[in-house]
Short mmCIF file of C-alpha atoms and ligand atoms in Angstrom, two decimals:
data_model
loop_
_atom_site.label_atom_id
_atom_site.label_comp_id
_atom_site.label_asym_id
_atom_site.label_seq_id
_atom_site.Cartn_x
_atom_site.Cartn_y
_atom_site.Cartn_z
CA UNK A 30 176.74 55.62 56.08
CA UNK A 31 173.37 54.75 57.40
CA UNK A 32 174.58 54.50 60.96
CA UNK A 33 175.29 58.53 60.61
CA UNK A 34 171.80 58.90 59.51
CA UNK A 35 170.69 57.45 62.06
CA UNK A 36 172.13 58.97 64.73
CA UNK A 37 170.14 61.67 64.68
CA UNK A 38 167.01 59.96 64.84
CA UNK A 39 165.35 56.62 65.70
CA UNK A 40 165.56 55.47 69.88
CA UNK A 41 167.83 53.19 71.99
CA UNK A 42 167.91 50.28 69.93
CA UNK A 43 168.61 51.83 67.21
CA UNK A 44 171.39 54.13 69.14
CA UNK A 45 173.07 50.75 70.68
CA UNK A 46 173.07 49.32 66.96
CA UNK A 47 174.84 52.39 65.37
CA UNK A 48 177.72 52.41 67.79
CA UNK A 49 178.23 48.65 68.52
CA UNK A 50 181.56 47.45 68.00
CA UNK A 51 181.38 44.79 70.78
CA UNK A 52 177.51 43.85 71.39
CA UNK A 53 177.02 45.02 75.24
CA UNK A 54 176.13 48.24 76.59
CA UNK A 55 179.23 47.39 78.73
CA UNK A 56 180.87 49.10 75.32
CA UNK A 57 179.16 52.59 75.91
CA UNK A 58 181.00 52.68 79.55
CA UNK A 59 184.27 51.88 78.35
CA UNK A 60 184.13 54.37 75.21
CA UNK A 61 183.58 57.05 78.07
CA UNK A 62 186.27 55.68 79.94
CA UNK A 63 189.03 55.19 77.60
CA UNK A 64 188.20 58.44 75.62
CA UNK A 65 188.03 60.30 78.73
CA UNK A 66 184.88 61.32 78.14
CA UNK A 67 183.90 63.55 80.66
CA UNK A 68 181.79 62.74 83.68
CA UNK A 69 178.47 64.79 83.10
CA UNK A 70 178.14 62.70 79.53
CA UNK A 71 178.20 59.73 81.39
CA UNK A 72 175.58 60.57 83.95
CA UNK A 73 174.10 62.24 80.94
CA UNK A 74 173.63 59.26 79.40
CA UNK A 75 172.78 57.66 82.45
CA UNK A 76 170.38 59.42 83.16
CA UNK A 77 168.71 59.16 79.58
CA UNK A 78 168.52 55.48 79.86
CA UNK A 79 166.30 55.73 83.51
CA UNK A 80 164.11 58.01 81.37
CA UNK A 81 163.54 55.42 78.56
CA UNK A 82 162.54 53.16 81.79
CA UNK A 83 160.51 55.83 82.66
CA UNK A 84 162.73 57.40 86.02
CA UNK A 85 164.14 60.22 87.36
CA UNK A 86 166.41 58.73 89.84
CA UNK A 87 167.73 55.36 90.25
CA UNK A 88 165.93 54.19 92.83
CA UNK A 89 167.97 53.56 96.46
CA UNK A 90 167.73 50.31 97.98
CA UNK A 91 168.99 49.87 101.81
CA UNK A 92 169.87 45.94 102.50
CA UNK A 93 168.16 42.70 101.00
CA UNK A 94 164.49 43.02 100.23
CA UNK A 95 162.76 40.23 99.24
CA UNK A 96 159.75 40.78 96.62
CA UNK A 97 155.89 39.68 97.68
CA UNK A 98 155.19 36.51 95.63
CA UNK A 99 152.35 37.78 94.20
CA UNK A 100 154.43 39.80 92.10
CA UNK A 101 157.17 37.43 91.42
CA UNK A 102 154.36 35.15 90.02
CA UNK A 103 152.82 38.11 87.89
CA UNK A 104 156.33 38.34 86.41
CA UNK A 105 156.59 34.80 85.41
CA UNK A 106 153.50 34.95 83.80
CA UNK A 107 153.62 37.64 81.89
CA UNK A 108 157.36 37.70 80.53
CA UNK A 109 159.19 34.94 79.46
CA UNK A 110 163.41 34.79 81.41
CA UNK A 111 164.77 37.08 79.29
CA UNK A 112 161.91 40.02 80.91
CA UNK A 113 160.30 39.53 77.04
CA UNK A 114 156.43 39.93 77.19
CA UNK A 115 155.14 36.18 76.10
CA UNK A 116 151.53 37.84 75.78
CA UNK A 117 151.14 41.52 75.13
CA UNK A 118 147.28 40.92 76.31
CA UNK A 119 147.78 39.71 79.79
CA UNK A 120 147.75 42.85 81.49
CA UNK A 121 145.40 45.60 80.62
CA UNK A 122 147.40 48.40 81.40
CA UNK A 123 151.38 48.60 82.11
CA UNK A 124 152.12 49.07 85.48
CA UNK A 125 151.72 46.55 88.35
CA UNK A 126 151.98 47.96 91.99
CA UNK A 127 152.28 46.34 95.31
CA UNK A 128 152.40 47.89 98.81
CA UNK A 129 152.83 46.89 102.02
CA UNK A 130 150.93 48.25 105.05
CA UNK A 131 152.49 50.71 106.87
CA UNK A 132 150.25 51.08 109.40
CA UNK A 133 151.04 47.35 111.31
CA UNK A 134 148.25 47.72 113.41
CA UNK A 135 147.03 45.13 116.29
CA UNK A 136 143.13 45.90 114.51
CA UNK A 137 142.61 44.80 111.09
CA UNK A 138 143.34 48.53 110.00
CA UNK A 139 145.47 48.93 106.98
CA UNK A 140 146.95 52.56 105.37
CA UNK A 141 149.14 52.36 102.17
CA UNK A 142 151.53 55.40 101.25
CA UNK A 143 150.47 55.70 97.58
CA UNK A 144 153.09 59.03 97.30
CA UNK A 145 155.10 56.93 94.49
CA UNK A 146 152.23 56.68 92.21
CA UNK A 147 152.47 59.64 89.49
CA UNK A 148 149.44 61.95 88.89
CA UNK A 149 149.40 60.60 85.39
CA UNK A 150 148.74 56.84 86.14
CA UNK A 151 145.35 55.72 85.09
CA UNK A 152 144.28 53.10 88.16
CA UNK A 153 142.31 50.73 86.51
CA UNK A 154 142.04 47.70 89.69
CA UNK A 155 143.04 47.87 92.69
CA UNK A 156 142.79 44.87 95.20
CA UNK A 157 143.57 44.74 99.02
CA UNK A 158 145.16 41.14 99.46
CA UNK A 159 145.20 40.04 103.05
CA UNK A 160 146.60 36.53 104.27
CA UNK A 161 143.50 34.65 106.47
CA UNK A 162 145.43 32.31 108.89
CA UNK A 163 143.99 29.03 110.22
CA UNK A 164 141.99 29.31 112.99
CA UNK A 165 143.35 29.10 116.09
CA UNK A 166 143.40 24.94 117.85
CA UNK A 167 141.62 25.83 120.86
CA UNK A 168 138.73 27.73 118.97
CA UNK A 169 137.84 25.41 115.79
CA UNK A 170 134.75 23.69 117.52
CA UNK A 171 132.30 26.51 116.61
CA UNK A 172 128.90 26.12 115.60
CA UNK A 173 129.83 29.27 112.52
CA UNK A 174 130.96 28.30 109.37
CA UNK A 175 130.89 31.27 107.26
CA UNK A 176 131.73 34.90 108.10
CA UNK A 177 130.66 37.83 106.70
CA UNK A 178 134.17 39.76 105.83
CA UNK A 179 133.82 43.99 105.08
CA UNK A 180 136.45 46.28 103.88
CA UNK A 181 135.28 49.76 104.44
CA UNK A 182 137.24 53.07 103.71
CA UNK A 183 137.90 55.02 106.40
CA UNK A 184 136.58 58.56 105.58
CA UNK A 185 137.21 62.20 107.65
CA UNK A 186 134.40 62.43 110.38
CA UNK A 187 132.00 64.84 110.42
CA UNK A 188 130.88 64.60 113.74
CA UNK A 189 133.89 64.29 116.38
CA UNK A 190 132.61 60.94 118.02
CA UNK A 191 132.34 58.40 115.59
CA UNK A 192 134.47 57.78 112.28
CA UNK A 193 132.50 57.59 109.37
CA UNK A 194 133.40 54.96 106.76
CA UNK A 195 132.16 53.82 103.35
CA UNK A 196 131.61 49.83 102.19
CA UNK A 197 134.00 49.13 99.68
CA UNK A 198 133.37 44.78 99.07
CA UNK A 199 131.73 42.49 101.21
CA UNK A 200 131.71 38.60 101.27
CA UNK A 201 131.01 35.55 102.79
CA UNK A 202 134.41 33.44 103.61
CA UNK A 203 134.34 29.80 104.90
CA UNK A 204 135.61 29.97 108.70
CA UNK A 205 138.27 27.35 108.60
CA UNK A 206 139.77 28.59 105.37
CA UNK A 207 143.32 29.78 105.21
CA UNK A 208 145.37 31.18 101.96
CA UNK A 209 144.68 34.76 100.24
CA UNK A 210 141.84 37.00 100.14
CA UNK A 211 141.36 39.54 97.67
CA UNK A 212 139.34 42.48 97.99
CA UNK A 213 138.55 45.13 95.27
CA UNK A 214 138.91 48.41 96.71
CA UNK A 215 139.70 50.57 93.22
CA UNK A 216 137.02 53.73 94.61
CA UNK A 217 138.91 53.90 97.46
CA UNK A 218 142.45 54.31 95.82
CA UNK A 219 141.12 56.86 92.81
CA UNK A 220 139.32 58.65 95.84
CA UNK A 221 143.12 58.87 97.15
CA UNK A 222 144.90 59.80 94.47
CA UNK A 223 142.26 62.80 93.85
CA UNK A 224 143.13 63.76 97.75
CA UNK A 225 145.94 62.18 99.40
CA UNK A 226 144.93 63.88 102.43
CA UNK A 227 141.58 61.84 102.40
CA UNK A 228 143.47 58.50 102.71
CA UNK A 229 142.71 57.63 105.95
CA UNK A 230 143.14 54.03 105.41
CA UNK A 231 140.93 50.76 104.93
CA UNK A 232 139.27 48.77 107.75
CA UNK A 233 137.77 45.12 107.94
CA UNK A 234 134.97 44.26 109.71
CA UNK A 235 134.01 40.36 110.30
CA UNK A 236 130.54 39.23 111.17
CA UNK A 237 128.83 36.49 112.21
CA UNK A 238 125.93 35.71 109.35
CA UNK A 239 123.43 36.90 111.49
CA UNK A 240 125.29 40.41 111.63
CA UNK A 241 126.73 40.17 115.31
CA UNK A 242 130.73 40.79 115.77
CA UNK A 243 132.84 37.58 115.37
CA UNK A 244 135.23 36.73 118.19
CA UNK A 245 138.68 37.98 116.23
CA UNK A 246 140.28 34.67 117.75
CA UNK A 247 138.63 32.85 115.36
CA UNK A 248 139.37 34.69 112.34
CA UNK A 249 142.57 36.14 111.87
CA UNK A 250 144.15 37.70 108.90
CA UNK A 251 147.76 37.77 109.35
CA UNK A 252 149.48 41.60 109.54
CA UNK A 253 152.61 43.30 109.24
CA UNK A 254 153.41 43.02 112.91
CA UNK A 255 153.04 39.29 113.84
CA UNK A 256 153.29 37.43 110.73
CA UNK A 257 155.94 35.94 108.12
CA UNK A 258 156.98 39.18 105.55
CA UNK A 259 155.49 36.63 102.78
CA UNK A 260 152.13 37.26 104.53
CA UNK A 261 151.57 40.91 104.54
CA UNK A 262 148.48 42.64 104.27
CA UNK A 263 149.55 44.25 100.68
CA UNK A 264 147.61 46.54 98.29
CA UNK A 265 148.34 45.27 94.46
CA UNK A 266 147.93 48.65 91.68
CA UNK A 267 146.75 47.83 87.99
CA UNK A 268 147.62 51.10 86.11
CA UNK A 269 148.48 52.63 82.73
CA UNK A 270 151.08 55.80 82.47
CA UNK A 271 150.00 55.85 79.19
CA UNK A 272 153.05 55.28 77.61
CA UNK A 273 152.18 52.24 75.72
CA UNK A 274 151.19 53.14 71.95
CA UNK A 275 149.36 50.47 69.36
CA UNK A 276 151.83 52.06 66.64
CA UNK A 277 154.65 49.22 65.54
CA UNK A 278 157.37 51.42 65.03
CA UNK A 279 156.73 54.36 67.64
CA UNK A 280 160.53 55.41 68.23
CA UNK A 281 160.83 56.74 64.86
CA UNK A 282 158.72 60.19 65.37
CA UNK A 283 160.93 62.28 65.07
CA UNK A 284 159.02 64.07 68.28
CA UNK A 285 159.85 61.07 70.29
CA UNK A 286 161.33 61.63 73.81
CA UNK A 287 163.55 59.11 72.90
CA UNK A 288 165.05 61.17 69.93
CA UNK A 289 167.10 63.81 72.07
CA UNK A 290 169.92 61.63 73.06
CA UNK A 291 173.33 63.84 74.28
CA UNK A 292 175.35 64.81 70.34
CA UNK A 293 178.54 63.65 72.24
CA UNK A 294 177.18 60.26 73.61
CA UNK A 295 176.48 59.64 69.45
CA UNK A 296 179.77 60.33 68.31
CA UNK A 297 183.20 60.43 69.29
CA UNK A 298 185.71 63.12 68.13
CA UNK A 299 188.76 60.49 68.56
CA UNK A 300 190.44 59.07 65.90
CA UNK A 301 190.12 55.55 67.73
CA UNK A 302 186.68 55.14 68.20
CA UNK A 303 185.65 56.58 64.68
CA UNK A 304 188.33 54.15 63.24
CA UNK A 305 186.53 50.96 65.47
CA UNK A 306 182.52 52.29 63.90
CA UNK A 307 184.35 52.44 59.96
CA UNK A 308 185.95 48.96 60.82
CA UNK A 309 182.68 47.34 61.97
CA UNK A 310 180.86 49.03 59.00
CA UNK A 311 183.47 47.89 56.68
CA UNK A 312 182.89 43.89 58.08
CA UNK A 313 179.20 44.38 58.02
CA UNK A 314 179.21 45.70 54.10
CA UNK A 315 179.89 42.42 53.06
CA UNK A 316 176.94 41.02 54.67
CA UNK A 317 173.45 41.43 54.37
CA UNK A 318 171.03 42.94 56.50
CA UNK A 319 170.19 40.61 59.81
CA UNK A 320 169.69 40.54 63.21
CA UNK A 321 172.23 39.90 65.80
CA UNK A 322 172.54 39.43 69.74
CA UNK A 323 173.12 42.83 71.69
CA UNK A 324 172.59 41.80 75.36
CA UNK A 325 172.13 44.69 77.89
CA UNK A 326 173.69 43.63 81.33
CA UNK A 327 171.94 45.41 83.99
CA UNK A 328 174.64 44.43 86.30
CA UNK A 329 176.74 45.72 84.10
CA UNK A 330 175.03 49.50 84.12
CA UNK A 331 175.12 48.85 87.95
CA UNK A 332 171.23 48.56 88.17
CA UNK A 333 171.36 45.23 89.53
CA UNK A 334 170.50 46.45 92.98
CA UNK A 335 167.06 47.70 92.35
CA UNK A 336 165.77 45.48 89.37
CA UNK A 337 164.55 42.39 90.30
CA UNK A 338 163.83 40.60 87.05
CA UNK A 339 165.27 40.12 84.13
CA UNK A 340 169.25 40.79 85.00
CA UNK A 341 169.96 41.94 81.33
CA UNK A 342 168.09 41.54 78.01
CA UNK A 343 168.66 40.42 74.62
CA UNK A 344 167.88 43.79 72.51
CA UNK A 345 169.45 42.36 69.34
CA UNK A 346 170.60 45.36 66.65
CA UNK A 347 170.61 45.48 62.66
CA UNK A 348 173.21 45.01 60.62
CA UNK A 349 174.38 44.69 57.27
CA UNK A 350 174.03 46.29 53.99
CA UNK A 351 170.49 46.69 51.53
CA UNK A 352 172.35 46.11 47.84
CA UNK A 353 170.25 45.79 45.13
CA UNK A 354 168.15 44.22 44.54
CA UNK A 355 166.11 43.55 48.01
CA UNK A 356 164.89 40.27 48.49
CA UNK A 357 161.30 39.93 49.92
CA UNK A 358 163.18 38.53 53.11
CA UNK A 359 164.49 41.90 53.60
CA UNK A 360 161.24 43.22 53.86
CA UNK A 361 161.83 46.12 51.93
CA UNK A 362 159.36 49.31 52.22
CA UNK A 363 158.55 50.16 48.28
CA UNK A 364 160.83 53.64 49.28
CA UNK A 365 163.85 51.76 50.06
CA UNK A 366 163.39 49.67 47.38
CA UNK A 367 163.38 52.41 45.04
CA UNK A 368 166.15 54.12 46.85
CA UNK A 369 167.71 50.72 46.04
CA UNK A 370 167.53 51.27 42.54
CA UNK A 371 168.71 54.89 42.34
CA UNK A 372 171.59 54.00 44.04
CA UNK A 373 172.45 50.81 42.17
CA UNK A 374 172.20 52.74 39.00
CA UNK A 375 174.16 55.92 40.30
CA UNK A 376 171.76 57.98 38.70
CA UNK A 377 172.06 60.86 41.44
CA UNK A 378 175.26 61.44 43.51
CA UNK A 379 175.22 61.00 46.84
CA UNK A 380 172.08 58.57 47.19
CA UNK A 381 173.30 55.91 50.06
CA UNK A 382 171.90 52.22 49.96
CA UNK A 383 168.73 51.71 52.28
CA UNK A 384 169.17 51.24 56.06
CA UNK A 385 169.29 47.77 57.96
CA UNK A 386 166.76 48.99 60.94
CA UNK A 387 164.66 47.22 63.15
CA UNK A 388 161.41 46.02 61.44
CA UNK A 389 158.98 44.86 64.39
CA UNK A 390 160.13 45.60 67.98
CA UNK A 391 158.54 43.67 71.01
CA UNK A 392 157.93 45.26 74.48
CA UNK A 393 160.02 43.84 78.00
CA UNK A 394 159.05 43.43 81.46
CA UNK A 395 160.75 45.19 84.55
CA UNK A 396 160.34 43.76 87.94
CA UNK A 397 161.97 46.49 90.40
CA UNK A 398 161.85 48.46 93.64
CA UNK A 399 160.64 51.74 93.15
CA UNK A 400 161.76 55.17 95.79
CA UNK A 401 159.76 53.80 98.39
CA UNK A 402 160.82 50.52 98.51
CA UNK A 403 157.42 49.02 97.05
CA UNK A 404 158.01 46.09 93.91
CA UNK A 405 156.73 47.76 90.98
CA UNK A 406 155.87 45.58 87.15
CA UNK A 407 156.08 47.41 84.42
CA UNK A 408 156.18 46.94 80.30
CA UNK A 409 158.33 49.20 78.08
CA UNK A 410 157.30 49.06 74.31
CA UNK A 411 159.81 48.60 71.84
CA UNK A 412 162.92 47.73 73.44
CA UNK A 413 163.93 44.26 71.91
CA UNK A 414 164.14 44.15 67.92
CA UNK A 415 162.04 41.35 66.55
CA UNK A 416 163.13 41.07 63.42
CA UNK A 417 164.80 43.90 61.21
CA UNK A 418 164.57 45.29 57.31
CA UNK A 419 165.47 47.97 54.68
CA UNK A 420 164.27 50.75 54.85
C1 NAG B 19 190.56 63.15 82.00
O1 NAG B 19 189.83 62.92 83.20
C2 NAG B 19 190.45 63.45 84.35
C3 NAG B 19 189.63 63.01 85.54
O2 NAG B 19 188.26 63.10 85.28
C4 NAG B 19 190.55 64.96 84.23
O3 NAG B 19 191.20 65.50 85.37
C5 NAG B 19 191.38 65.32 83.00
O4 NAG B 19 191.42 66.71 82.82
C6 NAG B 19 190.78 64.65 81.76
N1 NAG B 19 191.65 64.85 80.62
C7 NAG B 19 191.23 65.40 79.49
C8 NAG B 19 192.24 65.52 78.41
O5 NAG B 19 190.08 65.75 79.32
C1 NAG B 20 154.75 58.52 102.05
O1 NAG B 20 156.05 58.25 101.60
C2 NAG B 20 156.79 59.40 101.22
C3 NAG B 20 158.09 58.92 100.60
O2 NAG B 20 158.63 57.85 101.26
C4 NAG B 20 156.95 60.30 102.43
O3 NAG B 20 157.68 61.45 102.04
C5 NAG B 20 155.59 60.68 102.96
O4 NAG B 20 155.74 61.45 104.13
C6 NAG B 20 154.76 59.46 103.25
N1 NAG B 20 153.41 59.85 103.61
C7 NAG B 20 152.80 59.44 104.71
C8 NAG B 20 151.41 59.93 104.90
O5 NAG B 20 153.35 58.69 105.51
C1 NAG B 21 133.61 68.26 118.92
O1 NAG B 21 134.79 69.05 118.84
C2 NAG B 21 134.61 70.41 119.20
C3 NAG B 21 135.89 71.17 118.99
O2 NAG B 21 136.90 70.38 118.54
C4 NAG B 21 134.13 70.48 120.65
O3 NAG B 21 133.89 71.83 121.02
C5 NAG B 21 132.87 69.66 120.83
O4 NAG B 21 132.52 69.62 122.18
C6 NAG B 21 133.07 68.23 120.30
N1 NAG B 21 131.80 67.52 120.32
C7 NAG B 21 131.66 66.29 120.81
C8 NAG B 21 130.31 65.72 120.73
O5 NAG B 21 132.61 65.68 121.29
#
C-alpha cells in the first residue's frame, strides 16, 4: 500500500525501494527485459538516472585514461570506498575540476578549454598546478637560490606589437626545489567564463631576485610535451552548480526534478511483476520498518567506463510495516503516529498504516570523466539512506 503512494512522489531512493524485489538496480534492467518493455522506457529511464547525476549524455571515453593524482587523492579524502562523503565540510562547494593543458607549448604558456564548465557553476578557487623539475646536473652550481615565479593572464592586445597581460600570483620558489606548485589564478578563470573568447591563456615568467630573466635551464616546470602524463601542467576548478540544499529531506517537494520519473518505469501492467511487488510486500508486512542493503552496480548500468570512483554504492531502501503503536526507534513524525492510531482503531475506511521511508539521507561522491575527457569530483545530496522511519 504505501509503495503505491509513493510512487508518485519522493526521488530515486525511494523509487528503487518501492519496486525492489531483488536489491540491485540490475532488477530495473531485467523487468524491462523480460516484460518487453519497450526500448524508449529504458533509455527513458536511462536517461533520468544521468539527470539525477546531473548529465545529459553519458559521457564517451576513447581508450584507457588514467586520472591526475591530485584528484584521485581529493577523492580519498573526501569520500570514504563506498563514494560516501566522510565529511560533508571538506569541500566548500560540489564540484572539483581538473584540466590538462592543451596548448603543450615549448614556453611556459598554458590555455585550458573550460567549454565543459556550465554557465551556472559558481567558481569559487581556481589554482594552476604546474610540476617544477629538478634542476638540470650541469647547471646546479649557481650563485641564485630563489626565483621570483609570475603567472600572468594573457589578455587581447591593444596595440599590435606587444601582448598585454595582467599579474595574477607571484612568489618566491627555492631554486633547487622540485614537487608541485600551486598558483591561484580564480580572476583569470571567472574573467573566462564571462568571455570565452578572452581566454587567451596563462603565462609564467621566472626572475632572478633582482628582476633580470632566469636562464630557463635552470628552472623548469615540466609540460604536456616532454614530461610523464602524471606531471602535467593542470588547472584544478572549485565550483558549486548549486544543487546542494541544507534541507534533510529535499527529494520530497513535490516540485523536485527528481519527482517526474516515466508512469511506466513505476509500474508494470503484467501480471508477473505486480504478483513479485504484492509478494515482497506480503514478506515485508510481517516485519517492521528497517533499513536494508540496495547496492547500485555501476558496472552493472554500464557506466563503468566513465566513472572512476566508487564502482557501485550502497543506497540501502526502507522496508517494513508502521503497526501500532510506533516505537520511538521508528522515529515516528507526530502525523504518522496519529495516522497510526486511526488506522489501528479503523475509525475511517480506507486510512493505510504510515510509510517505512528514508529518515536522514547522506550525500556520495563521483569521480568521472566528463565530455571532454577532463576528471571531474562531484557530491550528489541524498542518494544513500541513513537511516529510515514512519512517516
Ligand atoms: C518485444 O520486443 C521486440 C523487439 O524489441 C519487438 O519487435 C516486439 O514487437 C515486442 N513485443 C511486444 C509484445 O511488445
Ligand atoms: C573546447 O572543447 C570543445 C569540446 O571538446 C570544442 O568544441 C571547442 O572547440 C574547444 N575550444 C577551443 C578554443 O579549443
Ligand atoms: C597594426 O595593425 C594595423 C592593421 O592590422 C596596421 O595597419 C599597423 O601598421 C600595425 N601597427 C604596428 C605598429 O604594427
Amino acid at each position: 500500500m504505501c509503495s503505491a503512494m509513493l510512487l508518485f512522489g519522493i526521488g530515486l531512493v525511494t523509487l528503487l525501494c518501492a519496486t525492489d524485489a531483488r536489491p540491485s538496480l540490475n532488477y530495473l534492467e531485467d523487468h524491462f527485459t523480460v516484460e518487453n518493455e519497450s526500448e524508449e522506457v529504458r533509455s527513458a529511464a536511462i536517461k533520468r538516472l544521468l539527470e539525477v547525476f546531473g548529465m545529459d549524455d553519458t559521457p564517451a571515453i576513447h581508450g584507457h585514461k588514467q586520472p591526475p593524482q591530485y584528484m584521485l587523492d581529493l577523492y580519498n579524502t573526501v569520500a570514504d570506498v563506498d563514494g560516501v562523503t566522510k565529511d560533508p565540510y571538506l569541500l566548500e562547494g560540489n564540484t572539483v575540476r581538473s584540466f590538462f593543458d592543451k596548448l603543450h607549448s615549448e614556453q611556459v604558456e598554458f590555455r585550458f578549454n573550460l567549454s565543459t564548465v556550465s554557465r551556472a557553476e559558481k567558481i569559487l578557487t581556481a589554482e594552476l598546478h604546474l610540476f617544477k623539475l629538478r634542476p638540470q646536473a650541469t647547471l646546479t652550481f649557481n650563485r641564485h637560490h630563489f626565483c621570483q615565479v609570475s603567472v600572468y593572464q594573457l589578455l587581447n592586445s591593444k596595440s599590435n606589437s606587444t601582448q598585454d597581460k595582467k599579474l595574477l600570483s607571484s612568489r618566491l620558489i627555492p631554486v633547487h626545489s622540485t614537487g608541485w606548485e600551486v598558483f591561484t589564478i580564480t580572476q583569470a578563470v571567472r574573467s573566462w567564463m564571462l568571455d570565452e573568447g578572452s581566454n587567451l591563456g596563462l603565462h609564467v615568467v621566472v626572475q632572478t631576485l633582482g628582476g633580470s630573466p632566469m636562464d630557463m635551464k635552470l628552472i623548469r616546470f615540466a609540460s604536456g610535451r616532454n614530461h610523464h602524463q602524471s606531471k602535467q601542467p593542470m588547472l584544478v576548478l572549485f565550483t558549486d552548480d548549486g544543487r546542494r540544499s541544507s534541507k534533510p529531506l529535499e527529494s520530497t517537494d513535490p516540485n523536485d526534478a527528481t519527482s517526474n520519473l516515466p508512469r511506466p518505469l513505476l509500474s508494470s501492467p503484467s501480471s508477473r511483476s505486480v504478483r513479485s511487488v504484492d509478494e515482497s510486500e506480503e514478506e515485508g508486512a510481517s516485519m517492521s520498518c528497517q533499513r536494508l542493503p540496495l547496492y547500485v552496480d555501476f558496472e552493472e548500468i554500464g557506466w563503468s567506463g566513465w566513472i572512476v570512483s566508487p564502482r557501485g554504492y550502497n543506497a540501502y531502501h526502507c522496508k517494513g510495516s508502521c503497526p501500532f503503536p510506533l516505537g520511538q526507534n521508528m522515529m515516528p513524525t507526530n502525523h504518522a503516529t496519529v495516522q497510526s492510531i486511526i488506522n489501528a482503531l479503523k475509525l475511517i475506511k480506507g486510512i493505510d498504516m504510515p510509510c517505512c521511508v528514508p529518515d536522514k539521507l547522506f550525500s556520495i561522491n563521483l569521480l568521472y570523466f566528463d565530455d571532454d575527457e577532463n576528471v571531474v569530483l562531484k557530491q550528489y545530496n541524498d542518494m544513500v539512506a541513513g537511516s529510515c522511519g514512519c512517516h
